[in-house]
Short mmCIF file of C-alpha atoms and ligand atoms in Angstrom, two decimals:
data_model
loop_
_atom_site.label_atom_id
_atom_site.label_comp_id
_atom_site.label_asym_id
_atom_site.label_seq_id
_atom_site.Cartn_x
_atom_site.Cartn_y
_atom_site.Cartn_z
CA MET A 127 0.07 -0.05 0.02
CA LYS A 128 1.23 3.57 -0.76
CA LEU A 129 2.72 5.53 2.05
CA LYS A 130 0.35 8.36 1.34
CA ASN A 131 -2.63 6.06 1.70
CA LYS A 132 -1.22 4.47 4.89
CA LEU A 133 -0.84 7.94 6.64
CA TYR A 134 -4.22 8.92 5.35
CA ILE A 135 -5.85 5.68 6.82
CA SER A 136 -3.81 6.00 10.14
CA PHE A 137 -4.94 9.53 10.52
CA CYS A 138 -8.59 8.41 10.29
CA ILE A 139 -7.91 5.44 12.71
CA MET A 140 -6.15 7.73 15.08
CA VAL A 141 -9.29 9.90 15.33
CA ILE A 142 -12.04 7.24 15.05
CA LEU A 143 -10.70 4.32 17.05
CA PRO A 144 -9.93 6.09 20.39
CA VAL A 145 -13.33 7.62 20.29
CA LEU A 146 -15.11 4.38 19.62
CA LEU A 147 -13.01 2.28 22.10
CA SER A 148 -13.38 4.96 24.74
CA GLY A 149 -17.06 5.15 24.06
CA LEU A 150 -17.48 1.42 24.45
CA ALA A 151 -15.25 1.39 27.56
CA LEU A 152 -17.28 4.37 29.13
CA GLY A 153 -20.64 2.60 28.51
CA GLY A 154 -19.32 -0.65 30.07
CA LEU A 155 -17.89 0.90 32.99
CA TYR A 156 -20.89 2.98 33.48
CA CYS A 157 -23.06 -0.11 33.61
CA VAL A 158 -21.01 -1.87 36.09
CA GLN A 159 -20.70 1.29 38.50
CA LYS A 160 -24.37 2.06 37.95
CA GLU A 161 -25.33 -1.45 39.35
CA SER A 162 -22.98 -0.95 42.39
CA ILE A 163 -24.64 2.37 43.03
CA GLU A 164 -27.96 0.76 42.83
CA ARG A 165 -26.93 -2.07 45.02
CA THR A 166 -25.12 0.05 47.65
CA TYR A 167 -27.48 2.93 48.01
CA ASN A 168 -30.58 1.37 47.00
CA VAL A 169 -31.51 4.00 44.36
CA ASP A 170 -33.04 3.49 40.89
CA ASP A 171 -31.72 3.84 37.42
CA GLY A 172 -33.30 7.24 36.97
CA ALA A 173 -31.72 8.84 39.88
CA ILE A 174 -28.29 7.76 38.88
CA LEU A 175 -28.97 9.35 35.46
CA VAL A 176 -30.15 12.49 37.00
CA GLY A 177 -27.27 12.43 39.44
CA VAL A 178 -24.80 12.73 36.59
CA TYR A 179 -25.85 16.50 36.14
CA SER A 180 -27.51 17.01 39.50
CA PRO A 181 -25.60 15.42 42.47
CA ILE A 182 -28.14 16.94 44.94
CA ILE A 183 -30.91 14.69 43.78
CA LEU A 184 -28.76 11.60 43.86
CA PHE A 185 -27.51 12.31 47.32
CA GLY A 186 -30.87 13.00 48.54
CA LYS A 187 -32.14 9.82 47.01
CA ILE A 188 -29.53 7.56 48.76
CA THR A 189 -30.74 8.36 52.24
CA ASP A 190 -34.53 8.05 51.50
CA SER A 191 -34.87 4.51 52.80
CA ILE A 192 -33.37 5.58 56.32
CA TYR A 193 -35.41 8.60 56.35
CA LYS A 194 -38.47 6.77 55.76
CA ASP A 195 -37.66 4.33 58.45
CA MET A 196 -36.90 7.39 60.89
CA LYS A 197 -40.37 8.71 59.91
CA THR A 198 -42.02 5.43 60.97
CA GLU A 199 -40.03 5.42 64.17
CA VAL A 200 -41.23 9.03 65.02
CA ASP A 201 -44.78 7.69 64.79
CA THR A 202 -44.58 4.75 66.80
CA SER A 203 -41.82 5.32 69.35
CA PRO A 204 -40.34 8.86 69.40
CA GLU A 205 -38.58 8.31 72.62
CA GLN A 206 -36.10 6.08 70.63
CA PHE A 207 -34.34 9.26 69.57
CA THR A 208 -33.12 9.65 73.10
CA ASN A 209 -31.73 6.16 73.07
CA LYS A 210 -28.01 6.48 72.40
CA GLU A 211 -27.69 2.87 71.18
CA TYR A 212 -30.41 3.22 68.57
CA LEU A 213 -28.92 6.73 67.53
CA ASP A 214 -25.47 4.90 67.10
CA GLU A 215 -26.98 2.18 65.05
CA LEU A 216 -28.62 4.82 62.91
CA SER A 217 -25.61 6.89 62.52
CA GLY A 218 -23.60 3.74 61.51
CA GLU A 219 -26.14 3.21 58.65
CA LEU A 220 -25.96 6.75 57.58
CA SER A 221 -22.15 6.80 57.49
CA SER A 222 -22.37 4.00 55.04
CA LYS A 223 -24.52 6.35 52.85
CA MET A 224 -22.01 9.12 53.44
CA SER A 225 -24.16 11.03 55.88
CA CYS A 226 -24.42 11.93 59.50
CA LEU A 227 -27.09 12.29 62.24
CA VAL A 228 -27.75 15.13 64.46
CA VAL A 229 -30.45 15.27 67.22
CA ARG A 230 -31.61 18.39 68.81
CA ARG A 231 -34.12 18.56 71.82
CA ASN A 232 -35.64 21.97 72.46
CA GLY A 233 -32.92 23.61 70.26
CA ILE A 234 -29.92 21.99 72.10
CA ILE A 235 -28.00 19.29 70.22
CA ILE A 236 -28.16 16.03 72.10
CA TYR A 237 -26.56 13.78 69.57
CA ASN A 238 -23.96 14.78 66.67
CA SER A 239 -22.15 12.11 64.63
CA THR A 240 -20.76 14.68 62.33
CA GLU A 241 -17.15 15.90 62.52
CA ALA A 242 -18.18 19.46 62.91
CA PRO A 243 -18.44 20.86 66.45
CA ASP A 244 -22.07 21.58 67.71
CA SER A 245 -21.68 25.41 67.62
CA GLU A 246 -20.81 25.07 63.76
CA ILE A 247 -23.49 22.48 62.93
CA VAL A 248 -26.11 24.44 64.55
CA LYS A 249 -25.44 27.20 61.99
CA ILE A 250 -26.46 24.99 59.09
CA LEU A 251 -29.45 23.15 60.50
CA PRO A 252 -32.84 24.74 59.49
CA ASP A 253 -34.87 26.21 62.13
CA TYR A 254 -37.57 24.09 63.40
CA SER A 255 -40.83 24.39 65.32
CA ALA A 256 -43.00 21.57 66.63
CA ASP A 257 -45.80 22.49 64.32
CA GLU A 258 -43.72 21.61 61.18
CA GLU A 259 -43.53 17.91 61.18
CA ASN A 260 -41.18 17.59 58.30
CA VAL A 261 -39.08 20.21 56.88
CA SER A 262 -38.72 18.43 53.60
CA ASP A 263 -38.74 15.04 52.17
CA VAL A 264 -36.19 16.03 49.54
CA GLY A 265 -34.08 17.81 51.84
CA THR A 266 -32.84 21.29 52.27
CA TYR A 267 -29.68 22.47 50.41
CA LYS A 268 -27.31 24.58 52.48
CA GLY A 269 -24.85 26.30 49.92
CA GLY A 270 -21.82 28.50 50.47
CA GLU A 271 -19.05 26.96 52.46
CA TYR A 272 -21.24 24.35 53.83
CA GLN A 273 -22.27 22.56 50.60
CA SER A 274 -24.87 20.18 52.58
CA LEU A 275 -28.07 18.54 52.06
CA ILE A 276 -30.19 18.29 55.29
CA LYS A 277 -33.31 16.10 55.59
CA GLN A 278 -34.96 16.93 58.95
CA LEU A 279 -37.75 15.30 60.96
CA ASN A 280 -39.41 17.64 63.57
CA PHE A 281 -41.76 16.22 66.31
CA LYS A 282 -43.01 16.47 69.98
CA ASP A 283 -42.77 13.86 72.53
CA SER A 284 -45.44 12.97 75.05
CA GLU A 285 -43.73 15.52 77.56
CA ASP A 286 -44.06 18.37 75.00
CA ASN A 287 -40.26 18.40 74.27
CA PHE A 288 -39.40 19.65 70.69
CA TYR A 289 -37.28 17.26 68.82
CA SER A 290 -35.54 17.68 65.56
CA VAL A 291 -33.57 14.72 63.76
CA SER A 292 -31.37 15.77 60.87
CA ILE A 293 -29.64 13.75 58.32
CA VAL A 294 -26.70 15.92 57.06
CA THR A 295 -25.18 14.72 53.84
CA SER A 296 -21.94 16.63 52.61
CA LEU A 297 -22.03 17.42 49.00
CA LYS A 298 -18.33 18.16 48.88
CA GLN A 299 -17.68 14.39 48.57
CA ILE A 300 -17.90 12.05 45.62
CA LEU A 301 -19.46 8.69 45.59
CA PRO A 302 -16.77 6.15 45.68
CA GLN A 303 -18.22 4.46 42.86
CA VAL A 304 -18.12 7.66 40.69
CA LYS A 305 -14.54 8.29 41.84
CA THR A 306 -13.63 4.67 40.64
CA PHE A 307 -15.58 5.22 37.38
CA ILE A 308 -13.60 8.57 36.76
CA MET A 309 -10.23 6.77 37.31
CA GLN A 310 -11.17 3.73 35.11
CA VAL A 311 -12.33 6.11 32.33
CA ILE A 312 -9.07 8.16 32.56
CA PHE A 313 -7.01 5.06 32.75
CA VAL A 314 -9.08 3.38 29.66
CA ILE A 315 -8.69 6.54 27.46
CA ILE A 316 -4.95 6.69 28.15
CA MET A 317 -4.59 2.84 27.39
CA VAL A 318 -6.61 3.28 24.13
CA LEU A 319 -4.53 6.22 22.99
CA ILE A 320 -1.30 4.46 23.94
CA ILE A 321 -2.42 1.33 22.13
CA THR A 322 -3.84 2.96 18.99
CA SER A 323 -0.85 5.30 18.68
CA LEU A 324 1.62 2.30 19.31
CA GLY A 325 -0.19 0.19 16.80
CA LEU A 326 -0.24 2.82 14.11
CA THR A 327 3.36 4.03 14.72
CA LEU A 328 4.51 0.20 14.33
CA TRP A 329 2.52 -0.09 11.17
CA ILE A 330 4.03 2.99 9.66
CA TYR A 331 7.37 2.08 11.14
CA SER A 332 7.45 -1.14 9.41
CA SER A 333 6.57 0.22 6.01
CA ILE A 334 9.31 2.94 6.26
CA VAL A 335 12.24 1.70 8.49
CA LYS A 336 12.29 -1.88 7.37
CA PRO A 337 12.78 -1.14 3.60
CA LEU A 338 15.09 1.61 4.55
CA ASN A 339 17.22 -0.95 6.54
CA LYS A 340 17.26 -3.23 3.43
CA LEU A 341 18.28 -0.26 1.27
CA LYS A 342 21.04 0.63 3.64
CA LEU A 343 22.22 -3.09 3.68
CA ALA A 344 22.18 -2.93 -0.18
CA THR A 345 24.24 0.52 -0.41
CA ASP A 346 26.60 -0.97 2.19
CA ASN A 347 27.20 -3.94 -0.07
CA ILE A 348 27.80 -1.85 -3.05
CA LYS A 349 30.01 0.51 -1.10
CA GLU A 350 32.19 -2.50 -0.44
CA GLY A 351 32.17 -3.54 -4.14
CA ASN A 352 29.64 -6.48 -3.88
CA MET A 353 27.50 -5.77 -6.99
CA ASP A 354 26.01 -9.23 -6.78
CA PHE A 355 23.91 -8.46 -3.64
CA GLU A 356 20.32 -8.51 -4.74
CA MET A 357 17.99 -6.04 -3.02
CA PRO A 358 15.48 -8.09 -1.14
CA LYS A 359 11.67 -7.74 -2.14
CA VAL A 360 10.23 -4.69 -0.57
CA SER A 361 6.58 -3.32 -0.01
CA ASN A 362 4.88 -1.63 -2.93
CA ASN A 363 4.95 1.84 -1.63
CA GLU A 364 6.96 5.06 -2.42
CA ILE A 365 10.00 3.66 -0.56
CA GLY A 366 9.38 0.42 -2.39
CA ASP A 367 9.89 2.34 -5.67
CA VAL A 368 13.06 3.81 -4.53
CA CYS A 369 14.36 0.38 -3.63
CA ARG A 370 13.42 -0.94 -6.81
CA ASP A 371 15.11 1.92 -8.79
CA PHE A 372 18.10 1.17 -6.73
CA GLU A 373 17.99 -2.34 -7.75
CA GLU A 374 17.83 -1.29 -11.30
CA MET A 375 20.75 1.00 -10.61
CA ARG A 376 22.80 -1.97 -9.14
CA VAL A 377 22.08 -4.00 -12.26
CA VAL A 378 23.22 -1.26 -14.61
CA LEU A 379 26.37 -0.64 -12.33
CA LYS A 380 26.90 -4.29 -12.20
CA GLN A 381 26.66 -4.44 -16.14
CA SER A 382 29.00 -1.42 -16.58
CA ALA A 383 31.65 -3.06 -14.09
CA GLU A 384 31.54 -6.21 -16.20
CA ASP A 385 31.72 -4.33 -19.41
CA LYS A 386 34.65 -2.42 -17.96
CA ILE A 387 36.39 -5.62 -17.17
CA LYS A 388 35.48 -7.09 -20.58
CA SER A 389 36.72 -4.02 -22.33
CA ASP A 390 39.94 -3.96 -20.49
CA ALA A 391 40.54 -7.60 -21.33
CA GLU A 392 39.75 -7.06 -24.97
CA GLU A 393 42.15 -3.94 -25.06
CA LYS A 394 44.86 -6.14 -23.60
CA GLU A 395 44.07 -8.81 -26.29
CA LEU A 396 44.03 -6.15 -28.98
CA ILE A 397 47.41 -4.93 -27.86
CA ARG A 398 48.61 -8.50 -27.93
CA ASN A 399 47.20 -9.26 -31.38
CA ILE A 400 48.57 -5.96 -32.76
CA SER A 401 52.10 -6.72 -31.37
CA HIS A 402 51.87 -10.11 -32.79
CA ASP A 403 50.58 -9.10 -36.24
CA LEU A 404 53.21 -6.59 -36.46
CA LYS A 405 56.07 -8.75 -35.13
CA THR A 406 55.45 -11.42 -37.80
CA PRO A 407 56.15 -9.32 -40.82
CA LEU A 408 58.96 -7.58 -39.08
CA THR A 409 60.58 -10.71 -38.04
CA ALA A 410 60.45 -11.85 -41.69
CA ILE A 411 61.79 -8.46 -42.77
CA LYS A 412 64.59 -8.67 -40.41
CA GLY A 413 65.67 -12.07 -41.73
CA TYR A 414 65.51 -11.04 -45.47
CA VAL A 415 67.60 -7.85 -44.64
CA GLU A 416 70.15 -10.01 -42.72
CA GLY A 417 70.14 -12.46 -45.79
CA LEU A 418 70.91 -9.68 -48.08
CA ARG A 419 73.51 -8.15 -45.85
CA ASP A 420 75.18 -11.41 -45.17
CA GLY A 421 75.35 -12.22 -48.74
CA ILE A 422 72.94 -15.36 -48.49
CA ALA A 423 71.16 -13.80 -51.56
CA ASN A 424 74.14 -14.07 -53.65
CA THR A 425 72.46 -13.94 -57.18
CA PRO A 426 70.69 -10.97 -58.67
CA GLU A 427 67.45 -13.13 -58.89
CA LYS A 428 67.66 -14.02 -55.34
CA GLN A 429 68.31 -10.49 -54.30
CA ALA A 430 65.28 -9.30 -56.33
CA LYS A 431 63.03 -11.94 -54.66
CA TYR A 432 64.26 -11.07 -51.21
CA ILE A 433 63.49 -7.43 -52.01
CA GLN A 434 60.08 -8.30 -53.46
CA THR A 435 59.15 -10.25 -50.26
CA ILE A 436 60.42 -7.46 -48.07
CA ALA A 437 58.09 -4.89 -50.13
CA ASN A 438 55.26 -7.38 -49.65
CA LYS A 439 55.52 -7.69 -46.01
CA VAL A 440 55.89 -3.86 -45.67
CA ASN A 441 52.66 -3.80 -47.73
CA ASP A 442 51.04 -6.16 -45.47
CA MET A 443 52.12 -4.09 -42.41
CA ASP A 444 51.07 -0.80 -44.07
CA LYS A 445 47.50 -2.49 -44.77
CA LEU A 446 47.26 -3.67 -41.22
CA ILE A 447 47.99 -0.25 -39.83
CA ASP A 448 45.49 1.21 -42.18
CA GLU A 449 42.77 -1.16 -41.13
CA LEU A 450 43.69 -0.70 -37.60
CA THR A 451 43.36 3.09 -37.97
CA ILE A 452 40.06 2.83 -39.66
CA TYR A 453 38.79 0.43 -37.14
CA SER A 454 39.96 2.59 -34.30
CA ARG A 455 38.23 5.58 -35.76
CA LEU A 456 34.97 3.90 -36.32
CA ASP A 457 35.05 2.27 -32.84
CA THR A 458 35.46 5.60 -31.19
CA ASN A 459 32.81 7.11 -33.56
CA ARG A 460 35.38 9.43 -35.05
CA VAL A 461 34.37 8.63 -38.78
CA PRO A 462 31.84 11.42 -39.77
CA TYR A 463 29.21 9.53 -42.06
CA THR A 464 27.74 11.55 -44.91
CA PHE A 465 24.30 9.77 -45.55
CA VAL A 466 22.90 10.33 -48.91
CA ARG A 467 19.78 8.84 -50.45
CA CYS A 468 20.62 6.38 -53.29
CA ASN A 469 18.80 4.29 -55.61
CA VAL A 470 19.32 0.66 -54.46
CA SER A 471 19.63 -0.81 -57.95
CA ASP A 472 21.93 1.81 -59.32
CA TYR A 473 24.19 1.74 -56.25
CA PHE A 474 24.88 -2.06 -56.40
CA GLY A 475 24.79 -2.06 -60.16
CA ASP A 476 27.76 0.44 -60.13
CA CYS A 477 29.44 -1.52 -57.40
CA CYS A 478 29.19 -4.74 -59.40
CA GLU A 479 30.66 -3.10 -62.52
CA GLU A 480 33.60 -2.14 -60.62
CA ILE A 481 34.03 -5.37 -59.01
CA GLY A 482 33.63 -7.32 -62.17
CA THR A 483 36.45 -5.55 -63.96
CA GLU A 484 38.71 -6.46 -60.97
CA LEU A 485 37.52 -10.04 -60.84
CA GLU A 486 38.18 -10.50 -64.44
CA ALA A 487 41.80 -10.37 -63.86
CA SER A 488 41.43 -13.09 -61.13
CA GLN A 489 39.37 -15.22 -63.47
CA ILE A 490 36.46 -15.34 -61.08
CA GLU A 491 32.97 -15.31 -62.40
CA LEU A 492 30.55 -12.70 -61.09
CA GLU A 493 26.72 -12.96 -61.25
CA TYR A 494 24.39 -10.16 -60.33
CA ASN A 495 20.91 -10.53 -59.94
CA ASP A 496 18.70 -7.52 -59.13
CA HIS A 497 15.28 -8.93 -58.03
CA LEU A 498 13.76 -5.34 -57.20
CA THR A 499 10.51 -4.94 -59.11
CA GLU A 500 10.17 -1.35 -58.04
CA PRO A 501 12.77 1.46 -57.56
CA ALA A 502 14.01 1.31 -54.02
CA TYR A 503 15.96 3.87 -52.03
CA MET A 504 18.30 3.73 -49.08
CA ASN A 505 20.14 6.49 -46.92
CA VAL A 506 23.70 5.45 -46.88
CA ASP A 507 27.16 6.74 -46.80
CA PRO A 508 28.23 5.42 -50.31
CA GLU A 509 31.97 5.31 -49.51
CA GLN A 510 31.60 3.51 -46.40
CA LEU A 511 29.03 0.95 -47.96
CA LYS A 512 31.49 0.45 -50.74
CA ARG A 513 34.14 -0.47 -48.11
CA VAL A 514 31.63 -3.14 -46.84
CA VAL A 515 30.92 -4.63 -50.28
CA ASN A 516 34.72 -4.53 -51.13
CA ASN A 517 35.69 -6.29 -48.00
CA ILE A 518 33.16 -9.07 -48.43
CA ILE A 519 34.06 -9.47 -52.00
CA SER A 520 37.83 -9.46 -51.25
CA ASN A 521 37.37 -12.17 -48.69
CA SER A 522 35.48 -14.27 -51.19
CA VAL A 523 38.46 -13.97 -53.40
CA LYS A 524 40.95 -14.42 -50.87
CA TYR A 525 39.20 -17.58 -49.55
CA MET A 526 38.48 -19.15 -52.91
CA ALA A 527 39.02 -22.87 -53.15
CA GLU A 528 41.87 -23.99 -55.30
CA GLY A 529 41.35 -26.29 -58.29
CA ARG A 530 37.69 -25.09 -59.12
CA GLN A 531 36.36 -22.10 -61.19
CA GLY A 532 35.76 -19.26 -58.61
CA LYS A 533 32.18 -17.90 -58.62
CA ILE A 534 30.82 -14.99 -56.73
CA LYS A 535 27.00 -14.25 -56.85
CA ILE A 536 25.25 -11.07 -55.73
CA ASP A 537 21.53 -11.07 -55.17
CA LEU A 538 19.36 -8.14 -54.36
CA TYR A 539 15.87 -8.58 -52.73
CA ASP A 540 13.23 -6.03 -51.67
CA GLU A 541 11.90 -7.27 -48.18
CA GLY A 542 9.55 -4.63 -46.97
CA ASP A 543 11.47 -2.23 -44.77
CA TYR A 544 14.68 -3.87 -45.86
CA ILE A 545 16.99 -4.33 -48.84
CA HIS A 546 18.42 -7.82 -48.57
CA ALA A 547 21.81 -8.19 -50.44
CA ILE A 548 23.25 -11.78 -50.63
CA PHE A 549 26.92 -12.39 -51.42
CA SER A 550 27.66 -16.05 -52.06
CA ASP A 551 30.79 -17.66 -53.06
CA ASN A 552 32.02 -21.22 -53.77
CA GLY A 553 35.24 -20.97 -51.65
CA ILE A 554 36.60 -22.87 -48.98
CA GLY A 555 33.81 -22.06 -46.60
CA ILE A 556 33.94 -21.64 -42.74
CA ALA A 557 33.59 -24.23 -39.97
CA ALA A 558 30.26 -24.08 -38.13
CA LYS A 559 32.00 -23.23 -34.87
CA ASP A 560 33.71 -20.21 -36.50
CA VAL A 561 30.76 -18.70 -38.37
CA GLU A 562 29.46 -16.81 -35.41
CA ARG A 563 32.86 -15.37 -34.54
CA ILE A 564 34.22 -14.17 -37.85
CA PHE A 565 32.80 -10.68 -37.12
CA GLU A 566 34.91 -10.25 -33.91
CA ARG A 567 38.00 -8.14 -34.22
CA PHE A 568 41.21 -10.29 -34.95
CA TYR A 569 39.21 -13.44 -35.22
CA ARG A 570 40.63 -15.58 -37.98
CA THR A 571 39.79 -19.17 -38.68
CA ASP A 572 42.66 -21.71 -38.63
CA GLU A 573 42.42 -22.31 -42.36
CA SER A 574 42.90 -18.52 -43.08
CA ARG A 575 45.88 -18.43 -40.70
CA ASN A 576 47.51 -21.18 -42.62
CA SER A 577 46.56 -19.72 -46.08
CA LYS A 578 49.13 -18.07 -47.89
CA HIS A 579 47.05 -14.89 -47.92
CA GLY A 580 47.64 -12.33 -45.32
CA GLY A 581 44.97 -10.96 -43.13
CA SER A 582 44.66 -9.33 -39.97
CA GLY A 583 41.04 -10.54 -38.79
CA ILE A 584 39.91 -6.85 -38.61
CA GLY A 585 38.19 -6.58 -41.97
CA LEU A 586 34.73 -8.01 -41.02
CA ALA A 587 34.77 -6.13 -37.59
CA ILE A 588 35.03 -2.92 -39.72
CA VAL A 589 32.24 -4.30 -41.85
CA LYS A 590 29.97 -5.02 -39.03
CA LYS A 591 30.55 -1.59 -37.27
CA ILE A 592 29.72 0.28 -40.58
CA VAL A 593 26.60 -1.87 -41.14
CA GLU A 594 25.38 -1.27 -37.63
CA ASP A 595 26.02 2.36 -37.78
CA HIS A 596 23.70 2.30 -40.88
CA LYS A 597 21.10 0.51 -38.58
CA GLY A 598 21.37 -2.55 -40.79
CA LYS A 599 22.25 -6.15 -39.97
CA ILE A 600 24.92 -8.61 -41.25
CA TRP A 601 25.38 -12.32 -40.66
CA ALA A 602 26.98 -15.26 -42.39
CA GLU A 603 26.21 -18.74 -43.58
CA SER A 604 28.71 -21.30 -44.62
CA VAL A 605 29.14 -24.88 -45.49
CA GLU A 606 32.94 -25.84 -45.02
CA GLY A 607 34.28 -26.85 -48.48
CA GLU A 608 31.34 -25.59 -50.38
CA GLY A 609 31.23 -21.87 -49.93
CA THR A 610 30.11 -19.00 -47.84
CA THR A 611 27.20 -16.64 -48.00
CA MET A 612 27.15 -13.16 -46.50
CA HIS A 613 23.58 -11.61 -45.79
CA LEU A 614 23.39 -7.75 -45.76
CA ASN A 615 20.08 -6.10 -44.59
CA LEU A 616 19.88 -2.37 -45.14
CA LEU A 617 17.00 -0.09 -44.02
CA LYS A 618 15.12 1.33 -47.01
CA ALA A 619 14.35 5.06 -47.02
CA LYS A 620 10.79 5.82 -46.02
CA ASP A 621 8.21 6.49 -48.78
CA GLU A 622 7.91 10.08 -47.69
CA GLU A 623 11.52 10.55 -47.99
CA ASN A 624 11.36 9.04 -51.63
CA PRO A 625 10.31 11.81 -54.09
CA GLU A 626 9.58 9.34 -56.77
CA ASN A 627 6.89 7.45 -54.73
CA ALA A 628 5.32 10.65 -53.41
P1 ADP B 185 40.93 -11.41 -42.53
O1 ADP B 185 41.65 -10.19 -42.61
O2 ADP B 185 41.52 -12.64 -42.02
O3 ADP B 185 40.28 -11.79 -43.83
P2 ADP B 185 38.24 -10.85 -41.73
O4 ADP B 185 37.82 -10.00 -40.54
O5 ADP B 185 38.08 -10.13 -43.12
O6 ADP B 185 39.74 -10.94 -41.66
O7 ADP B 185 37.67 -12.14 -41.72
C1 ADP B 185 37.72 -13.05 -40.67
C2 ADP B 185 37.91 -14.43 -40.85
O8 ADP B 185 36.57 -14.99 -41.59
C3 ADP B 185 38.87 -14.60 -41.94
O9 ADP B 185 40.13 -14.86 -41.40
C4 ADP B 185 38.44 -15.95 -42.51
O10 ADP B 185 38.75 -17.09 -41.62
C5 ADP B 185 36.83 -15.84 -42.59
N1 ADP B 185 36.26 -15.63 -43.75
C6 ADP B 185 35.58 -14.35 -44.03
N2 ADP B 185 35.07 -14.35 -45.25
C7 ADP B 185 35.24 -15.69 -45.80
C8 ADP B 185 34.96 -16.17 -46.96
N3 ADP B 185 34.20 -15.72 -47.85
N4 ADP B 185 35.33 -17.51 -47.01
C9 ADP B 185 35.98 -18.26 -46.10
N5 ADP B 185 36.26 -17.69 -44.89
C10 ADP B 185 35.98 -16.29 -44.81
#
């Protein structure tokens, strides 16, 4: 998943999940504590709900049952309110309901279970008269610093003493269940927030840090030169994209490092080959020169032969150096091509005419078949393409089989986008194992090495480079002992480039 989407989802979860979980926890805890309040204080569901926003009503309700019992007691045996034991028992019950008991007789406090001294408690208790039986069933609220709810029973005993029994409930306190509820809610909210953010952080962490660690491992490997270290698979997000790009870069780097090793090796081989190919004629020249100097060539005929051989070897060297120069210029793209639109039939026709005259001297037959039915054009550098044709033909001449009439055939075909030129000879042919390699620089087959004809193994490398620079293709087919066929594909000029077809 994309990192952007993950962040978006995690933001939504961060907002929604804590609210949902906290809501659920709040509901559950409320039910538990509500039941506990109902059980402990004997109050109904409605009173608790009201108590949430009006604690006075809830505090009033929790002493209701005791207040009712006291009322019955007033009617049946009011003298009980002078009985210390009874009053202690009553105040014990009230203290579990978070309330205290105060009893006054004729205005004087005779029992006080509150923590406040009599002088203080008297200030908050409502006045009473024997006429009023009950001050209020609900209770009287005393605000200010006292914050108390007082339920009071006023009555007269048989001896005409005025009694006032008060239940004092301080509103400054909180029900233990409410306290627990608040603590639990705070705890749950904190836990939900911690768990949600921890979960989401881990989720995001795993999609950022894990792939970054893998990337770091890969860069460390590359730094140490280990180009074979493959980047492990990573998630499909933005960092994953970077990792995949990195892997592609590693492959390219590895390839270029391998290419560099290969080209270094090729360069060394090239130098070895050049030295070898120059050394061979030089050694021969040295030998013949020494032969002349030491008088081994003691007849004018021998001397002339030695000099001719020296001249031939010098020519070979000159040719080799020329070929090397051309190849090196082509290889480093220093040959400026001048592409010209040519009529294919005209171009190959002219070439064959030239070649034909040269071949006549070597008594080799040349057959030229132009199979084009319509005029076709190609964009080529005529001079460089001539080098290609001449090289192919000169090889055919060089590697002609002895003892049979040499034949060279050139066929020209129109094949859609390409012109297909086929050069076949009936020469010595090339072994199957060598056919693929003859276009490599300095590659020569064993037969050609042993032949009397000189050669550098560079000619076909030059041919291939020129053809490829023309966006064409060249390949060879050969049957050893029967002959060789060279196939040359050249791109045709597009119709719109061809004024005659327009
Ligand atoms: P070289 O200077 O040796 O001719 P080339 O690059 O022109 O170098 O050719 C490479 C090798 O391919 C030759 O040495 C020869 O063995 C083989 N070859 C090329 N053309 C022919 C052909 N027409 N017949 C037989 N062998 C050929």
